[in-house]
PDB file of C-alpha atoms and ligand atoms in Angstrom:
ATOM      1  CA  MET A1433      -1.812  10.457 -13.744  1.00  0.00           C
ATOM      2  CA  LYS A1434      -4.624   9.041 -11.526  1.00  0.00           C
ATOM      3  CA  LYS A1435      -3.784   9.669  -7.824  1.00  0.00           C
ATOM      4  CA  VAL A1436      -2.848   6.821  -5.268  1.00  0.00           C
ATOM      5  CA  GLY A1437      -5.308   6.977  -2.132  1.00  0.00           C
ATOM      6  CA  ILE A1438      -3.689   5.960   0.976  1.00  0.00           C
ATOM      7  CA  ILE A1439      -5.615   5.198   4.195  1.00  0.00           C
ATOM      8  CA  MET A1440      -4.330   3.968   7.525  1.00  0.00           C
ATOM      9  CA  GLY A1441      -6.467   3.025  10.359  1.00  0.00           C
ATOM     10  CA  SER A1442      -4.514   4.907  13.088  1.00  0.00           C
ATOM     11  CA  ASP A1443      -1.682   7.428  13.054  1.00  0.00           C
ATOM     12  CA  SER A1444       0.196   4.485  14.963  1.00  0.00           C
ATOM     13  CA  ASP A1445       0.462   3.102  11.595  1.00  0.00           C
ATOM     14  CA  LEU A1446       2.452   6.274  10.360  1.00  0.00           C
ATOM     15  CA  PRO A1447       5.938   4.587  10.118  1.00  0.00           C
ATOM     16  CA  ILE A1448       4.411   2.063   7.432  1.00  0.00           C
ATOM     17  CA  ILE A1449       2.673   4.998   5.574  1.00  0.00           C
ATOM     18  CA  GLN A1450       6.313   6.479   5.230  1.00  0.00           C
ATOM     19  CA  LYS A1451       7.841   3.633   3.226  1.00  0.00           C
ATOM     20  CA  VAL A1452       4.598   4.215   1.141  1.00  0.00           C
ATOM     21  CA  THR A1453       4.930   7.568   0.644  1.00  0.00           C
ATOM     22  CA  ASP A1454       8.760   7.593   0.248  1.00  0.00           C
ATOM     23  CA  THR A1455       8.307   5.084  -2.665  1.00  0.00           C
ATOM     24  CA  LEU A1456       5.535   7.001  -4.412  1.00  0.00           C
ATOM     25  CA  LYS A1457       7.523   9.890  -4.431  1.00  0.00           C
ATOM     26  CA  SER A1458      10.668   8.494  -5.464  1.00  0.00           C
ATOM     27  CA  LEU A1459       8.344   7.432  -8.855  1.00  0.00           C
ATOM     28  CA  GLY A1460       6.773  10.673  -8.992  1.00  0.00           C
ATOM     29  CA  ILE A1461       3.148   9.402  -8.101  1.00  0.00           C
ATOM     30  CA  PRO A1462       0.631  11.728  -6.759  1.00  0.00           C
ATOM     31  CA  TYR A1463      -1.048  10.650  -3.684  1.00  0.00           C
ATOM     32  CA  GLU A1464      -3.419  11.618  -0.850  1.00  0.00           C
ATOM     33  CA  VAL A1465      -3.156  10.324   2.854  1.00  0.00           C
ATOM     34  CA  HIS A1466      -5.842   9.769   5.333  1.00  0.00           C
ATOM     35  CA  ILE A1467      -6.482   8.145   8.855  1.00  0.00           C
ATOM     36  CA  TYR A1468      -9.683   6.752   8.640  1.00  0.00           C
ATOM     37  CA  SER A1469     -10.887   3.741  10.666  1.00  0.00           C
ATOM     38  CA  ALA A1470     -13.080   0.967   9.653  1.00  0.00           C
ATOM     39  CA  HIS A1471     -14.265   0.696  13.525  1.00  0.00           C
ATOM     40  CA  ARG A1472     -13.634   4.163  14.931  1.00  0.00           C
ATOM     41  CA  THR A1473     -14.844   6.497  11.834  1.00  0.00           C
ATOM     42  CA  PRO A1474     -16.976   3.759   9.497  1.00  0.00           C
ATOM     43  CA  GLU A1475     -18.503   6.415   7.775  1.00  0.00           C
ATOM     44  CA  GLN A1476     -15.648   8.446   6.631  1.00  0.00           C
ATOM     45  CA  ALA A1477     -13.655   5.321   5.315  1.00  0.00           C
ATOM     46  CA  ARG A1478     -17.123   4.189   3.460  1.00  0.00           C
ATOM     47  CA  ASP A1479     -17.525   7.764   2.123  1.00  0.00           C
ATOM     48  CA  PHE A1480     -13.659   7.896   0.691  1.00  0.00           C
ATOM     49  CA  ALA A1481     -14.204   4.534  -0.972  1.00  0.00           C
ATOM     50  CA  VAL A1482     -17.587   5.338  -2.518  1.00  0.00           C
ATOM     51  CA  ASN A1483     -16.698   8.520  -4.003  1.00  0.00           C
ATOM     52  CA  ALA A1484     -12.533   7.583  -4.936  1.00  0.00           C
ATOM     53  CA  ARG A1485     -13.371   6.925  -8.306  1.00  0.00           C
ATOM     54  CA  GLU A1486     -14.858  10.080  -9.395  1.00  0.00           C
ATOM     55  CA  GLY A1487     -12.225  11.608  -7.059  1.00  0.00           C
ATOM     56  CA  ASP A1488      -9.548  10.515  -9.747  1.00  0.00           C
ATOM     57  CA  PHE A1489      -8.063   7.888  -7.742  1.00  0.00           C
ATOM     58  CA  GLY A1490      -6.489   4.927  -9.629  1.00  0.00           C
ATOM     59  CA  VAL A1491      -5.482   2.394  -6.811  1.00  0.00           C
ATOM     60  CA  LEU A1492      -6.166   2.335  -3.030  1.00  0.00           C
ATOM     61  CA  ILE A1493      -3.850   1.517  -0.334  1.00  0.00           C
ATOM     62  CA  CYS A1494      -5.174   0.487   3.010  1.00  0.00           C
ATOM     63  CA  ALA A1495      -2.970  -0.092   6.109  1.00  0.00           C
ATOM     64  CA  ALA A1496      -4.088  -1.472   9.352  1.00  0.00           C
ATOM     65  CA  GLY A1497      -3.177  -3.650  12.438  1.00  0.00           C
ATOM     66  CA  MET A1498      -4.958  -5.753  14.850  1.00  0.00           C
ATOM     67  CA  ALA A1499      -8.561  -6.912  13.637  1.00  0.00           C
ATOM     68  CA  ALA A1500      -7.809  -5.092  10.532  1.00  0.00           C
ATOM     69  CA  HIS A1501     -10.936  -4.819   8.477  1.00  0.00           C
ATOM     70  CA  LEU A1502     -10.050  -1.596   6.776  1.00  0.00           C
ATOM     71  CA  ALA A1503      -8.977  -2.802   3.177  1.00  0.00           C
ATOM     72  CA  GLY A1504     -11.817  -5.021   3.113  1.00  0.00           C
ATOM     73  CA  ALA A1505     -14.316  -2.649   4.346  1.00  0.00           C
ATOM     74  CA  VAL A1506     -12.936  -0.127   1.517  1.00  0.00           C
ATOM     75  CA  ALA A1507     -12.888  -2.789  -1.142  1.00  0.00           C
ATOM     76  CA  ALA A1508     -16.688  -3.318  -0.099  1.00  0.00           C
ATOM     77  CA  ASN A1509     -17.494   0.149  -1.228  1.00  0.00           C
ATOM     78  CA  THR A1510     -15.489   0.684  -4.659  1.00  0.00           C
ATOM     79  CA  THR A1511     -14.351  -1.660  -7.695  1.00  0.00           C
ATOM     80  CA  LEU A1512     -10.886   0.749  -8.018  1.00  0.00           C
ATOM     81  CA  PRO A1513      -8.211  -1.857  -6.835  1.00  0.00           C
ATOM     82  CA  VAL A1514      -7.506  -2.177  -3.333  1.00  0.00           C
ATOM     83  CA  ILE A1515      -3.867  -3.016  -1.588  1.00  0.00           C
ATOM     84  CA  GLY A1516      -3.924  -4.224   1.877  1.00  0.00           C
ATOM     85  CA  ILE A1517      -1.058  -3.934   4.168  1.00  0.00           C
ATOM     86  CA  PRO A1518      -1.559  -5.672   7.481  1.00  0.00           C
ATOM     87  CA  CYS A1519       0.344  -4.047  10.069  1.00  0.00           C
ATOM     88  CA  LYS A1520       2.315  -5.562  13.048  1.00  0.00           C
ATOM     89  CA  SER A1521       0.561  -3.663  15.863  1.00  0.00           C
ATOM     90  CA  SER A1522      -0.278  -6.236  18.584  1.00  0.00           C
ATOM     91  CA  VAL A1523       0.628  -9.229  20.872  1.00  0.00           C
ATOM     92  CA  LEU A1524       0.093 -11.312  17.517  1.00  0.00           C
ATOM     93  CA  ASP A1525       3.049  -9.638  15.596  1.00  0.00           C
ATOM     94  CA  GLY A1526       0.857  -8.855  12.617  1.00  0.00           C
ATOM     95  CA  MET A1527      -0.712 -12.295  11.916  1.00  0.00           C
ATOM     96  CA  ASP A1528      -3.965 -11.297  13.403  1.00  0.00           C
ATOM     97  CA  ALA A1529      -3.709  -8.300  10.906  1.00  0.00           C
ATOM     98  CA  LEU A1530      -2.528 -10.415   7.996  1.00  0.00           C
ATOM     99  CA  LEU A1531      -5.526 -13.157   8.490  1.00  0.00           C
ATOM    100  CA  SER A1532      -7.910 -10.303   8.578  1.00  0.00           C
ATOM    101  CA  THR A1533      -6.730  -8.545   5.457  1.00  0.00           C
ATOM    102  CA  VAL A1534      -6.142 -11.614   3.313  1.00  0.00           C
ATOM    103  CA  MET A1535      -9.172 -13.886   3.860  1.00  0.00           C
ATOM    104  CA  MET A1536     -11.511 -11.933   1.869  1.00  0.00           C
ATOM    105  CA  PRO A1537     -14.780 -13.428   0.745  1.00  0.00           C
ATOM    106  CA  THR A1538     -15.040 -14.239  -3.174  1.00  0.00           C
ATOM    107  CA  GLY A1539     -16.239 -11.259  -5.177  1.00  0.00           C
ATOM    108  CA  ILE A1540     -14.274  -8.601  -2.983  1.00  0.00           C
ATOM    109  CA  PRO A1541     -10.823  -8.979  -3.969  1.00  0.00           C
ATOM    110  CA  VAL A1542      -8.038  -7.157  -1.830  1.00  0.00           C
ATOM    111  CA  ALA A1543      -4.228  -7.755  -2.841  1.00  0.00           C
ATOM    112  CA  THR A1544      -2.454  -8.142   0.456  1.00  0.00           C
ATOM    113  CA  VAL A1545       1.292  -7.585   0.729  1.00  0.00           C
ATOM    114  CA  ALA A1546       3.513  -8.756   3.256  1.00  0.00           C
ATOM    115  CA  ILE A1547       3.250  -7.499   7.165  1.00  0.00           C
ATOM    116  CA  ASN A1548       4.329  -3.828   7.195  1.00  0.00           C
ATOM    117  CA  GLY A1549       5.074  -4.305   3.355  1.00  0.00           C
ATOM    118  CA  GLY A1550       4.691  -0.391   2.527  1.00  0.00           C
ATOM    119  CA  ALA A1551       7.350  -0.219  -0.296  1.00  0.00           C
ATOM    120  CA  ASN A1552       5.769  -3.243  -1.935  1.00  0.00           C
ATOM    121  CA  ALA A1553       2.413  -1.762  -1.488  1.00  0.00           C
ATOM    122  CA  ALA A1554       3.639   1.384  -3.280  1.00  0.00           C
ATOM    123  CA  LEU A1555       5.188  -0.297  -6.007  1.00  0.00           C
ATOM    124  CA  LEU A1556       2.393  -2.828  -6.827  1.00  0.00           C
ATOM    125  CA  ALA A1557       0.289   0.515  -6.923  1.00  0.00           C
ATOM    126  CA  ALA A1558       2.746   1.695  -9.289  1.00  0.00           C
ATOM    127  CA  GLN A1559       2.644  -1.302 -11.275  1.00  0.00           C
ATOM    128  CA  ILE A1560      -1.275  -1.175 -11.795  1.00  0.00           C
ATOM    129  CA  LEU A1561      -0.688   2.493 -12.919  1.00  0.00           C
ATOM    130  CA  ALA A1562       2.045   1.619 -14.971  1.00  0.00           C
ATOM    131  CA  VAL A1563      -0.620  -0.563 -17.054  1.00  0.00           C
ATOM    132  CA  SER A1564      -1.630   2.621 -18.780  1.00  0.00           C
ATOM    133  CA  ASP A1565       1.256   4.780 -18.505  1.00  0.00           C
ATOM    134  CA  ALA A1566       4.281   4.143 -20.444  1.00  0.00           C
ATOM    135  CA  ASP A1567       6.712   6.716 -18.643  1.00  0.00           C
ATOM    136  CA  LEU A1568       5.822   5.053 -15.288  1.00  0.00           C
ATOM    137  CA  ALA A1569       6.598   1.544 -16.627  1.00  0.00           C
ATOM    138  CA  ALA A1570       9.907   2.906 -17.772  1.00  0.00           C
ATOM    139  CA  LYS A1571      10.644   4.126 -14.332  1.00  0.00           C
ATOM    140  CA  LEU A1572       9.799   0.762 -12.825  1.00  0.00           C
ATOM    141  CA  ASP A1573      12.375  -0.979 -15.156  1.00  0.00           C
ATOM    142  CA  ALA A1574      14.818   1.613 -14.354  1.00  0.00           C
ATOM    143  CA  LYS A1575      14.467   0.828 -10.576  1.00  0.00           C
ATOM    144  CA  ARG A1576      14.434  -3.105 -10.962  1.00  0.00           C
ATOM    145  CA  ALA A1577      17.693  -2.557 -12.904  1.00  0.00           C
ATOM    146  CA  THR A1578      19.311  -0.479 -10.428  1.00  0.00           C
ATOM    147  CA  ASP A1579      18.137  -3.022  -7.589  1.00  0.00           C
ATOM    148  CA  ALA A1580      19.471  -5.855  -9.784  1.00  0.00           C
ATOM    149  CA  ALA A1581      22.969  -3.740  -9.763  1.00  0.00           C
ATOM    150  CA  ILE A1582      23.167  -3.399  -6.017  1.00  0.00           C
ATOM    151  CA  VAL A1583      22.818  -6.982  -5.428  1.00  0.00           C
ATOM    152  CA  LEU A1584      25.505  -7.817  -8.162  1.00  0.00           C
ATOM    153  CA  ASP A1585      27.792  -5.264  -6.472  1.00  0.00           C
ATOM    154  CA  LYS A1586      27.315  -7.199  -3.356  1.00  0.00           C
ATOM    155  CA  ASP A1587      28.002 -10.530  -4.877  1.00  0.00           C
ATOM    156  CA  ALA A1588      31.142  -8.957  -6.226  1.00  0.00           C
ATOM    157  CA  LYS A1589      32.215  -7.936  -2.784  1.00  0.00           C
ATOM    158  CA  VAL A1590      31.313 -10.951  -0.953  1.00  0.00           C
ATOM    159  CA  MET A1591      33.386 -13.048  -3.214  1.00  0.00           C
ATOM    160  CA  GLU A1592      36.407 -10.779  -2.807  1.00  0.00           C
ATOM    161  CA  ASN A1593      36.099 -10.801   1.054  1.00  0.00           C
ATOM    162  CA  LEU A1594      35.274 -14.298   2.110  1.00  0.00           C
TER     163      LEU A1594
HETATM  164  C1  RP5 B2954      -5.830  -0.705  13.856  1.00  0.00           C
HETATM  165  O1  RP5 B2954      -5.766  -0.723  15.029  1.00  0.00           O
HETATM  166  C2  RP5 B2954      -4.864   0.510  13.599  1.00  0.00           C
HETATM  167  O2  RP5 B2954      -4.552   0.391  12.119  1.00  0.00           O
HETATM  168  C3  RP5 B2954      -3.246   0.273  14.332  1.00  0.00           C
HETATM  169  O3  RP5 B2954      -2.745  -0.641  13.499  1.00  0.00           O
HETATM  170  C4  RP5 B2954      -4.518  -0.781  15.605  1.00  0.00           C
HETATM  171  C5  RP5 B2954      -3.914  -0.044  16.847  1.00  0.00           C
HETATM  172  O4  RP5 B2954      -4.381   1.549  16.555  1.00  0.00           O
HETATM  173  P1  RP5 B2954      -4.161   2.469  18.034  1.00  0.00           P
HETATM  174  O5  RP5 B2954      -4.885   1.609  19.219  1.00  0.00           O
HETATM  175  O6  RP5 B2954      -2.701   2.651  17.972  1.00  0.00           O
HETATM  176  O7  RP5 B2954      -4.901   3.727  17.488  1.00  0.00           O
HETATM  177  O8  RP5 B2954      -7.371   0.089  13.782  1.00  0.00           O
END
């Protein structure tokens, strides 16, 4: 299976990345994690993106806050799918990162998840890999069924208790 490449702009983004890695681990998906900043280490961020396809990555996840240009800068240097996670790390509560990540110009797409949406970024990466991996697709179907069962259990309890 192809790897998921995960890049965060700063170690202060680690709590969000933990949600990504927990979710990928639960699905048995291999990954590699780096701290590269679009602003503080632009050469390393670019090199990673340029070499990602031949490095056996299938999809990249980039998490950054504030003026969050990391996902866009990575997407500019690869045609692998790039998922952006806007992180809440400033007085603007993540709206700054959301707009910086999502408003990409035509030709350089970034699939942007919710502010701090680490789990969904991992699940979207899994769904991309599952296009050509039937075993992974079956795991995703099983997770959906489990998640639905949890909600239906809560539904039964709420009717009993209210
Ligand atoms: C971004 O700026 C990082 O992704 C982080 O979310 C934010 C703050 O970084 P630090 O000042 O905490 O390193 O580049």
